[in-house]
Every structure is written in structure tokens, then in C-alpha cells.
XYZ file of C-alpha atoms in Angstrom:
566
model
C -0.102 0.023 0.058
C 2.887 2.558 0.896
C 4.656 1.627 -2.307
C 1.393 2.517 -4.209
C 0.895 5.802 -2.904
C 4.580 6.697 -3.146
C 4.205 5.665 -6.819
C 1.512 8.105 -7.221
C 3.332 10.952 -5.702
C 6.412 10.155 -7.680
C 4.266 10.004 -10.994
C 2.719 13.511 -9.943
C 6.096 14.873 -9.267
C 7.373 13.788 -12.776
C 4.286 15.432 -14.378
C 5.428 18.664 -12.799
C 8.973 18.169 -13.780
C 8.038 17.533 -17.403
C 6.757 21.427 -17.449
C 10.473 22.403 -17.127
C 12.817 22.300 -20.013
C 15.374 20.914 -17.868
C 16.954 17.335 -17.920
C 17.308 15.813 -14.713
C 17.750 12.336 -13.132
C 14.357 10.923 -12.441
C 15.373 7.919 -10.710
C 14.442 9.139 -7.064
C 12.709 7.892 -4.176
C 10.389 9.790 -1.264
C 11.499 9.898 2.450
C 9.825 10.225 5.538
C 9.779 13.484 7.069
C 11.086 13.864 10.711
C 7.916 15.077 11.831
C 4.290 13.839 10.918
C 3.451 17.777 10.959
C 5.630 18.124 7.794
C 3.699 15.410 6.219
C 3.793 11.751 5.221
C 6.376 11.835 2.323
C 8.845 14.310 1.220
C 11.076 14.856 -1.735
C 14.469 16.780 -2.299
C 13.890 16.978 -6.158
C 14.155 20.735 -5.904
C 17.803 20.740 -5.121
C 18.526 18.784 -8.375
C 16.218 21.252 -10.080
C 18.011 24.238 -8.652
C 21.340 23.225 -10.404
C 19.585 23.744 -13.781
C 17.607 26.804 -13.053
C 20.177 28.847 -11.045
C 17.870 29.717 -8.394
C 17.502 29.296 -4.743
C 16.132 25.703 -3.975
C 13.186 27.107 -1.655
C 11.735 29.003 -4.921
C 12.239 25.987 -6.951
C 10.088 23.853 -4.542
C 7.455 26.483 -4.260
C 7.102 26.611 -7.990
C 7.197 23.017 -8.505
C 4.468 22.596 -5.707
C 2.398 24.948 -7.723
C 2.497 22.759 -10.821
C 1.687 19.289 -9.124
C -1.791 17.917 -9.786
C -2.446 16.261 -6.344
C -3.628 12.734 -6.476
C -6.728 11.728 -4.385
C -5.226 9.884 -1.876
C -3.421 12.982 -0.909
C -5.109 15.953 1.173
C -2.467 18.533 -0.124
C 0.974 19.057 -1.314
C 3.145 21.874 0.378
C 6.755 22.944 0.319
C 8.648 23.587 3.328
C 11.798 25.511 2.491
C 13.384 23.211 -0.169
C 11.543 20.039 0.367
C 8.173 19.198 -1.384
C 5.865 17.169 1.038
C 2.824 15.291 0.646
C -0.049 15.060 3.091
C -2.076 11.706 3.069
C -5.859 11.869 3.206
C -6.126 9.554 6.226
C -10.121 9.323 5.804
C -9.321 7.876 2.446
C -6.013 6.064 3.112
C -6.622 4.201 6.551
C -9.765 2.187 5.247
C -7.520 1.198 2.185
C -4.507 0.250 4.137
C -6.265 -1.664 6.931
C -8.107 -3.826 4.286
C -4.872 -4.867 2.931
C -2.814 -5.929 5.892
C -2.745 -9.681 6.423
C -0.709 -12.178 8.230
C 2.097 -11.881 5.330
C 2.159 -8.143 5.749
C 5.803 -7.031 5.007
C 6.555 -9.661 2.616
C 7.837 -8.103 -0.621
C 7.860 -9.292 -4.098
C 10.161 -11.704 -5.101
C 13.639 -10.500 -6.388
C 15.690 -12.530 -8.516
C 18.695 -12.875 -6.260
C 19.978 -15.934 -4.311
C 22.196 -14.925 -1.151
C 24.412 -17.665 0.496
C 24.991 -16.162 3.955
C 27.333 -17.865 6.389
C 27.109 -16.932 10.138
C 28.162 -18.325 13.457
C 30.878 -20.935 11.987
C 32.268 -21.374 15.491
C 35.004 -24.107 15.806
C 33.446 -27.233 17.319
C 35.881 -27.507 20.580
C 33.295 -26.229 22.996
C 29.971 -24.381 23.388
C 29.218 -21.354 21.842
C 29.992 -18.290 24.017
C 29.059 -14.480 24.437
C 31.794 -13.726 21.768
C 29.821 -15.829 19.055
C 26.264 -14.611 19.889
C 26.515 -11.407 18.103
C 27.440 -13.263 14.720
C 24.610 -15.528 15.431
C 21.841 -13.021 16.112
C 22.899 -10.711 13.474
C 23.283 -13.143 10.903
C 20.095 -15.163 11.482
C 18.266 -11.700 11.640
C 19.656 -10.669 8.389
C 18.853 -13.767 6.894
C 14.996 -13.383 7.885
C 15.037 -9.577 6.712
C 16.412 -10.590 3.228
C 13.800 -13.417 2.805
C 11.179 -11.037 3.706
C 12.440 -8.441 1.267
C 11.870 -11.362 -1.488
C 15.526 -12.628 -1.768
C 16.094 -16.289 -1.684
C 18.642 -16.971 1.194
C 20.507 -20.117 2.024
C 22.328 -20.000 5.466
C 25.410 -22.086 6.028
C 27.512 -22.938 9.140
C 31.273 -23.455 8.109
C 32.438 -26.791 10.387
C 36.091 -26.441 11.039
C 36.687 -30.395 11.328
C 40.514 -30.244 10.364
C 41.764 -27.294 12.487
C 44.453 -27.914 15.274
C 42.057 -27.634 18.108
C 40.054 -30.640 17.088
C 43.417 -32.538 16.659
C 43.942 -31.567 20.367
C 40.921 -32.947 21.425
C 41.504 -36.313 19.594
C 44.979 -36.193 21.142
C 43.184 -36.164 24.641
C 41.164 -39.205 23.629
C 43.581 -41.227 22.005
C 46.862 -40.232 23.970
C 45.725 -39.379 27.385
C 42.864 -41.649 27.604
C 40.421 -39.015 28.523
C 36.608 -39.683 27.765
C 33.920 -37.060 26.801
C 31.387 -38.540 29.042
C 33.463 -38.364 31.907
C 33.623 -34.602 31.832
C 31.917 -32.045 33.690
C 29.039 -30.270 32.124
C 25.380 -30.762 31.385
C 25.743 -30.613 27.706
C 27.925 -32.618 25.150
C 29.785 -29.334 23.893
C 30.355 -28.374 27.608
C 32.145 -31.787 28.099
C 34.195 -31.561 24.895
C 35.125 -27.921 25.879
C 36.414 -29.252 29.359
C 38.369 -32.169 27.525
C 39.977 -29.569 25.160
C 41.072 -27.666 28.240
C 42.923 -30.465 29.865
C 44.536 -31.731 26.481
C 45.664 -28.301 25.423
C 47.569 -27.570 28.662
C 49.187 -30.609 28.014
C 50.189 -30.168 24.511
C 51.288 -26.464 25.442
C 53.740 -27.896 28.133
C 54.810 -31.009 26.225
C 56.732 -30.774 22.915
C 56.241 -34.352 22.308
C 52.568 -34.054 22.747
C 52.782 -31.001 20.317
C 54.396 -33.088 17.592
C 51.846 -35.786 18.216
C 49.062 -33.315 17.433
C 50.938 -32.189 14.008
C 50.950 -35.988 13.318
C 47.138 -36.415 13.879
C 46.505 -33.521 11.506
C 48.479 -35.128 8.952
C 46.742 -38.547 9.349
C 43.217 -37.173 9.290
C 44.025 -35.012 6.325
C 45.004 -38.216 4.239
C 41.906 -39.716 5.411
C 43.329 -43.346 5.246
C 43.054 -44.527 8.738
C 39.358 -45.217 9.332
C 39.474 -45.413 13.210
C 41.098 -42.215 13.664
C 38.742 -40.702 11.053
C 35.783 -42.003 13.137
C 37.162 -40.196 16.442
C 37.729 -36.996 14.611
C 34.101 -37.221 13.242
C 32.773 -38.139 16.690
C 34.125 -35.278 18.235
C 32.953 -32.766 15.608
C 29.430 -34.208 15.272
C 29.009 -34.348 19.063
C 30.050 -30.642 19.600
C 28.020 -29.631 16.702
C 24.749 -31.209 18.160
C 25.299 -29.120 21.294
C 25.927 -26.012 19.432
C 22.744 -26.588 17.470
C 20.904 -27.388 20.781
C 22.067 -23.637 21.837
C 21.106 -22.103 18.691
C 17.714 -23.629 18.852
C 17.106 -22.096 22.245
C 17.640 -18.588 20.509
C 15.626 -19.311 17.626
C 18.351 -19.817 15.236
C 18.459 -22.463 12.470
C 20.962 -23.150 9.609
C 19.911 -24.702 6.354
C 23.503 -26.406 5.847
C 26.457 -27.518 7.825
C 29.197 -27.774 5.503
C 32.559 -29.301 6.697
C 35.827 -27.871 5.560
C 37.343 -31.424 5.329
C 35.264 -31.812 2.273
C 37.266 -29.618 0.089
C 40.427 -31.539 1.016
C 38.821 -34.838 0.307
C 37.563 -33.915 -3.134
C 40.734 -32.416 -4.085
C 39.638 -28.707 -4.657
C 42.239 -27.503 -2.194
C 45.041 -29.239 -4.148
C 43.514 -27.971 -7.468
C 43.699 -24.427 -5.845
C 47.362 -24.699 -4.798
C 48.367 -26.473 -8.198
C 46.566 -23.434 -10.126
C 48.396 -20.948 -8.150
C 51.627 -22.752 -8.721
C 51.099 -23.067 -12.376
C 50.420 -19.541 -12.634
C 53.643 -18.401 -10.960
C 51.938 -16.843 -7.726
C 53.683 -19.236 -5.304
C 56.972 -18.307 -3.223
C 58.607 -21.247 -1.354
C 60.575 -20.971 1.705
C 59.674 -22.905 5.020
C 56.002 -22.675 3.942
C 54.223 -22.148 0.513
C 52.863 -18.711 0.368
C 51.521 -15.978 -1.995
C 53.115 -12.633 -1.704
C 50.595 -9.939 -1.745
C 52.813 -6.901 -1.226
C 52.109 -6.012 -4.876
C 48.509 -5.484 -4.031
C 49.350 -3.470 -0.662
C 49.005 -6.097 1.841
C 52.203 -6.653 3.871
C 51.370 -10.305 5.244
C 51.591 -13.094 2.874
C 48.789 -15.679 2.224
C 50.290 -19.109 3.526
C 48.926 -21.833 1.608
C 50.676 -24.814 3.415
C 52.500 -25.900 6.288
C 55.941 -26.944 5.938
C 54.714 -30.807 6.636
C 52.794 -30.328 3.426
C 49.271 -30.087 5.270
C 46.598 -27.512 4.263
C 45.812 -24.590 6.248
C 42.300 -23.294 7.136
C 42.917 -20.214 4.808
C 43.441 -22.294 1.874
C 40.456 -24.444 2.585
C 38.403 -21.466 3.213
C 39.370 -20.061 -0.563
C 37.868 -23.467 -1.809
C 34.695 -23.478 0.273
C 34.003 -19.887 -0.938
C 34.476 -20.948 -4.473
C 31.901 -23.757 -3.660
C 29.602 -21.027 -2.446
C 29.816 -18.957 -5.299
C 28.361 -21.846 -7.420
C 25.176 -21.935 -5.215
C 23.975 -18.386 -5.438
C 24.521 -14.866 -6.984
C 25.986 -13.326 -3.540
C 28.338 -15.075 -1.073
C 27.791 -12.945 2.295
C 29.870 -13.544 5.309
C 29.302 -12.253 8.847
C 32.841 -12.076 10.298
C 34.174 -10.665 13.471
C 36.372 -7.333 13.002
C 39.683 -9.569 13.845
C 39.173 -11.204 10.426
C 39.714 -7.980 8.294
C 43.106 -8.861 7.131
C 42.157 -12.504 6.160
C 39.297 -10.849 4.557
C 41.400 -8.564 2.598
C 43.744 -11.221 1.543
C 40.864 -13.377 0.129
C 39.339 -10.388 -1.680
C 42.623 -9.731 -3.602
C 42.976 -13.569 -4.488
C 39.463 -13.726 -5.738
C 39.485 -10.444 -7.802
C 43.169 -10.297 -8.874
C 44.279 -13.981 -9.177
C 41.273 -15.846 -9.726
C 39.492 -13.097 -11.625
C 36.162 -14.049 -9.871
C 33.825 -12.012 -7.779
C 34.856 -11.877 -3.998
C 32.388 -12.542 -1.116
C 30.808 -9.651 0.370
C 31.737 -9.254 4.214
C 29.831 -7.503 7.181
C 32.251 -7.157 10.016
C 30.880 -6.939 13.579
C 32.721 -5.517 16.822
C 32.630 -7.822 19.850
C 30.070 -7.720 22.909
C 31.086 -7.837 26.176
C 29.421 -8.061 29.806
C 29.896 -5.263 32.299
C 32.304 -6.517 35.042
C 30.521 -8.452 37.844
C 27.142 -8.645 36.056
C 27.182 -12.359 35.425
C 28.875 -15.094 37.341
C 29.862 -18.283 35.280
C 30.497 -21.591 36.646
C 32.279 -23.095 33.804
C 35.513 -21.193 33.173
C 36.626 -17.934 32.135
C 33.893 -17.470 29.365
C 30.424 -16.671 29.356
C 28.538 -19.373 27.212
C 25.442 -18.734 25.211
C 23.641 -21.260 27.417
C 24.602 -19.241 30.593
C 23.453 -15.831 28.984
C 20.134 -17.578 28.128
C 19.826 -19.201 31.495
C 20.429 -15.707 33.093
C 18.044 -13.631 31.003
C 15.429 -16.122 31.926
C 16.222 -16.179 35.703
C 16.166 -12.329 35.748
C 12.938 -12.167 33.562
C 11.301 -14.773 36.150
C 12.219 -12.319 38.985
C 10.858 -9.527 37.301
C 7.637 -11.138 36.389
C 7.183 -12.425 39.911
C 7.518 -8.810 41.368
C 5.014 -7.518 39.058
C 2.504 -10.389 39.125
C 2.745 -12.237 42.465
C -0.275 -14.404 42.023
C 0.999 -16.018 38.920
C 1.830 -19.816 39.183
C 5.414 -21.085 38.223
C 3.873 -22.736 35.263
C 2.370 -19.386 33.949
C 5.607 -17.594 34.328
C 7.945 -20.254 32.626
C 6.724 -19.631 29.037
C 6.671 -15.782 29.751
C 10.085 -15.852 31.145
C 11.599 -17.704 28.159
C 9.865 -15.127 25.681
C 11.019 -12.361 27.621
C 14.629 -13.562 28.295
C 15.415 -14.944 24.884
C 13.632 -11.690 23.338
C 15.889 -9.376 25.424
C 18.951 -11.068 24.092
C 18.096 -11.037 20.631
C 16.667 -7.440 20.504
C 19.411 -5.831 22.562
C 22.211 -7.288 20.435
C 20.390 -6.377 17.085
C 19.584 -2.891 17.838
C 22.987 -1.621 17.515
C 24.675 -1.473 14.202
C 27.084 -4.321 14.031
C 30.334 -1.851 13.436
C 29.954 -0.462 16.958
C 31.179 -1.878 20.280
C 28.444 -3.404 22.387
C 28.195 -3.948 26.106
C 25.192 -6.172 27.052
C 23.338 -4.504 29.854
C 20.788 -6.422 31.696
C 18.765 -3.261 33.094
C 18.385 -1.953 29.581
C 17.678 -5.395 27.858
C 15.173 -6.352 30.219
C 13.354 -3.342 30.826
C 9.645 -3.564 30.527
C 9.256 0.293 29.901
C 12.076 0.807 27.087
C 13.267 -2.917 26.206
C 11.994 -5.476 24.348
C 9.463 -6.578 26.764
C 7.622 -3.513 26.240
C 7.017 -4.228 22.453
C 6.046 -7.815 23.403
C 3.811 -6.218 26.034
C 2.037 -4.180 23.275
C 1.491 -7.467 21.281
C -0.136 -9.141 24.258
C -2.259 -6.395 25.301
C -3.604 -6.183 21.602
C -4.280 -9.993 21.787
C -6.076 -9.626 25.245
C -8.299 -6.904 23.799
C -9.323 -8.692 20.833
C -10.174 -11.776 22.810
C -12.135 -9.741 25.493
C -14.346 -8.221 22.452
C -15.406 -11.733 21.662
C -15.749 -10.750 17.817
C -14.310 -12.508 14.863
C -12.163 -9.550 13.478
C -12.193 -11.341 9.841
C -16.085 -10.677 9.747
C -15.637 -7.078 10.681
C -15.284 -4.222 8.373
C -14.143 -0.675 8.605
C -17.045 2.011 8.861
C -17.224 4.021 5.430
C -17.578 7.253 7.666
C -14.464 6.744 9.858
C -12.433 9.525 9.968
C -9.302 8.576 12.151
C -8.138 10.941 15.008
C -4.532 11.964 15.605
C -3.827 8.707 17.851
C -5.200 6.606 15.079
C -3.645 8.203 12.234
C -0.281 8.148 13.951
C -0.650 4.335 14.322
C -2.214 3.741 10.539
C 1.088 5.935 9.420
C 3.497 3.423 11.284
C 1.609 0.538 10.042
C 1.963 1.955 6.644
C 5.630 2.401 6.987
C 6.551 -1.241 7.648
C 7.324 -2.493 3.995
C 9.218 0.381 3.184
C 11.138 -0.156 6.462
C 11.907 -3.642 5.292
C 12.956 -2.596 1.850
C 15.447 0.022 3.009
C 16.930 -2.192 5.768
C 17.386 -5.108 3.342
C 18.879 -2.847 0.914
C 21.530 -1.846 3.677
C 21.756 -5.266 5.047
C 21.465 -3.935 8.295
C 18.695 -4.853 10.930
C 19.141 -2.264 13.751
C 16.523 -0.046 12.165
C 14.021 -2.817 12.434
C 14.343 -2.621 16.056
C 13.613 1.125 16.434
C 10.551 0.693 14.127
C 9.272 -1.851 16.720
C 9.639 0.528 19.384
C 8.105 3.445 17.746
C 5.022 1.036 16.400
C 4.722 -0.361 20.056
C 4.722 3.361 21.447
C 2.247 4.447 19.127
C -0.068 1.609 19.813
C 0.424 2.041 23.504
C -0.622 5.532 22.981
C -3.743 4.744 21.103
C -4.667 2.113 23.685
C -4.409 4.372 26.541
C -6.153 7.551 24.939
C -9.030 5.633 22.978
C -11.685 3.331 23.955
C -12.185 0.537 21.757
C -14.761 -1.938 23.052
C -18.182 -0.152 23.465
C -17.172 2.879 21.166
C -19.104 4.265 18.426
C -16.526 2.653 15.902
C -15.825 -0.386 17.836
C -15.602 -2.715 14.843
C -13.156 -0.272 13.192
C -10.707 0.146 16.263
C -10.880 -3.583 16.600
C -9.424 -4.079 13.077
C -6.814 -1.136 13.683
C -5.845 -3.257 17.033
C -5.698 -6.355 14.851
C -3.651 -4.772 12.171
C -1.398 -3.202 14.578
C -0.817 -6.654 16.572
C -0.052 -8.487 13.151
C 2.658 -6.050 12.174
C 4.286 -6.127 15.383
C 4.483 -9.875 15.356
C 5.973 -9.703 11.875
C 8.402 -7.008 12.783
C 9.713 -8.938 15.738
C 9.802 -12.239 13.629
C 12.696 -10.435 11.449
C 14.605 -10.178 14.944
C 13.757 -13.765 15.766
C 11.811 -12.540 18.776
C 8.803 -14.361 19.996
C 5.530 -12.260 20.124
C 3.723 -13.569 23.169
C -0.254 -13.638 23.133
C -0.209 -13.481 27.043
C 2.319 -11.599 29.517
């Protein structure tokens, strides 16, 4: 609906521009004014015309407005300085909008683009920790956003089964006699993390153990020792299963888990190295490497260890070439500490392989304030710890507000609020900015995610209380929305445009701001307007229903539950 009225406004502007004997770029979009008093849609086209007419943009905008034939859906068009602003006729528009909002509201038309999005990809040597969770939450939310914006998206988790850390765990099992099941921890990935800690300590202190780990890496890479292969695979599969359970708790699912060993076994890593050799890009010293100084990168790109085994970097190149065969765009979510390796990969893809490089979105790491959380499992805070803490704090908050609720009633509420708080708080800041997780802000019932979830639950309660089937109701023909109703209609109407803009930028933090604005507008309407028993009861029930649907669909982008009861 928003796109339809935007098109009418742009068409009206273009007809007015036709009256000038000047050529300007007609590929423009409209913006939302910062204040509704300034209108609903705004254009800066006067600035482009000013350059041609050589007069002030204010006068150009004023003259342009005088030439515009105002479409019927608009009340008026007015210039504010150099801006040309369109005012929607809400008596006409509101009814049309509310009739078009359904459960799929916000879903944009299909775009002919397939994106392969890799996120999380933590090493399977222990549980996911707070250092990983921003990657997971941003990556999953971005995937949801891009799908809603019409893209086809496949999410992947790249499983590092050939890394040194896995070989250290295998050393602990095969040489030290350690058993996964004997370790402390409730989950299998926690147990593996404990085993890794013990084995790594031995390897750091014992040169013979260190050499044995290198030998295990060589053997596993050759793949000829079936018994050893099974140990490696069991460790990795077990840890990944624990990681999947953690991700499921925070509403994250991957379409595919791709093992890096695949690209060694199928020969693609060797083929890459041979190609670099043949083309004369490889230098030979203690290791084989590509010198990238010519491309203004000081650090060389190492291809193989001195013992001939492959490195993560080379296997990663092969993996990215594979991903490029699956879609139009390869998109990686990586920590800012990967910037150098990403620059190296970009140069190798574009300058040496003459292929399209992956697009990378970097994120800064997340921290907890000192003393805000105690962990029983070592120096890091696992994601499971974080979720447990969030649910515990949410439980305490609910009990303090609703002492009469039973534990059975509180449990699902606390899970929805706790998980929502984590996902929303982490998503609300652009990934390029440092983030400190603050419990008081995340779990705030006044300003945090819980306030938005409460708006949804409040709408559900009101609709249930009415006892009416909203699908059988219709908007009154004579309804003229008042200020609070207009504000709510305006925000509901913005949702598809917010989806499109956010998807084009590949960022999700504007969705969190939209959720807060929409919930705030709904709460204002709820407090100021009588719904049940009013002269326009059916119309207002429809408005409540459409607000509820839009809040739910917006929260779904963020992977946040929209509870019906709180």
C-alpha cells in the first residue's frame, strides 16, 4: 500500500517536472519527514532542479508545488523550504490500508537474487560463548530480513573439522585416555570444551605431545586411517549437536552445515594450490605462500604448512569458490579480527582468480559489564549461561510484578522475555559498533523488548475480550481517524518501506527502532481511545488487529517471540 501511494506521488512529481525544459535524473525515491506535521512523504528533487535553474531551492520547491496535480489519496502538497511534502488523506487511506494488511504483511515481491549467507561458524571445540552470539543473532536476523524482502537465502555454518583445536581434543582421547562422557557439564559441547582445556594444557607443556598433534592432523587430512577418522568425526558431530541445541534455544536454524574437510577430500584444495603454482604466484621458503605486497597487503597468504598439510585459509578459499556456485551473492558475517584475512581473500579472488569476491559484514565484539554475571564454567560466558541468566532475571521481574501467577504460567513468559531481550538488545546496535550487554536495559519492561512484546500481548487480550471474529468485521465508511489513530495507521503503513530500506542496507538495527516506534504508538492509542463499546468499535478492533500483526511480523525479523499473554 505504501509503495502504491509513493508511486502516485512520484508520478505527480514527474508530470510537474515535465513542465520544465531541463533534464534531471528522474530515478528518485521519497523520504519520511522527521515530524508528521511536515507531511507523510517528502522529496528533495528541488535541489537537483536548482542546479539547472540557477535559483534558490526554496523558490524552486514553491514553483514545483504549484505545478503538481494532487492525487486523490493526498490531502495536499506543500513545500517546507526546499522540500516538497505530501500529506496523506487519512479518511481515504486508512480504510484502504487496513483492508490490505494480512498475516503476510511486509512480505515484498520476489527478487531474482539468491544469497548464500554464512554466519556463526564457531570452532566445534566447546560451547558457543558470548563472543559468538552477536554473529549468530545478526546473521539470523539478516537472513530473515532478506527473505521478507523477496530474496532467496541459504544459511550455512562452516564446520572446522580439520583445525588444530580438534586434533588436540582427539589427542586427549587417543593419547591421554580422556573420555568425553567423564567430563563436567550438562551438555555434550560443554564436556568437549572441558576435555579440550585439559588436552591443550598438556600440549602446551609437552613438545612431544605438540608433535603428536601435528601427526594427527596429517593422518586425518590423508583420510586413510578409518578408526582415526571416526574419532575426529565423533568429536565434531557431538560438539555441533550441542551447538545446534544452543542455537535452537535462541530461535536460530541453519540450512546447511558444510565441513571444511570436504574440500580436502574432493581435491579442490589441491587444485587451487596447483593453479597458483602453475600461474607463478607461489613463493617457497619454510612454507608455501603467496606474496601480496604488490597488492598493498604486507602479510603473505600461507597455502601449506612445512609438513605439507593444508591451512584453514586455503580450505576457506575452496569453500568460498563452492559457495559462489550456489547463488548470486556470497555474504559472510565475521568478527572485526578477520579484516586482514578478508582483504587477502578479496585480492586473491579479484586479482588472481578473476572471480567475484564474497561480501563481508564485520561486527565488533560484545562484552558484559564486570560483575554482571558469574559463570560456573571457566573464564568465558557461554550462550547457554547467558540465556539461563536472562530467563532467571525475567522470572524474578515477572514475579515482582505479578505475584499471583503460578510457576507454570511464568515459565513460558520468562523464556519469551529472556530470549527476546537477548536478541533484541544485540540487534539494536549497528554491528560496526562496540556493544556492552546491559541487563537493566535489555530486560526493561518500559524501554526494552519486553515493552514491545507487552504491546502485542495487550492487543491479543483486547481482541479476545471483544469476543468478536475480526475477520468478519469491516471498517466504517464514515470513519475519520483522529490523531492517535492516524499516527498508528502511519506507522503500520511504513513497515514495507522499512523492510526494503533495511534489506538494501543489509542492516537490522532500524527494524528494532521501528518496533519501538510502532509499540509506542499502539500503547498511546490504547491508553487514549476506548475500543470496546465505542461508536467505531469494529473499526478500532480491526486497527488493533492490524497493529498486532505488524508488531508480530516485525519482531519475527529479529527472531523475537510475540507472546499472546504476559
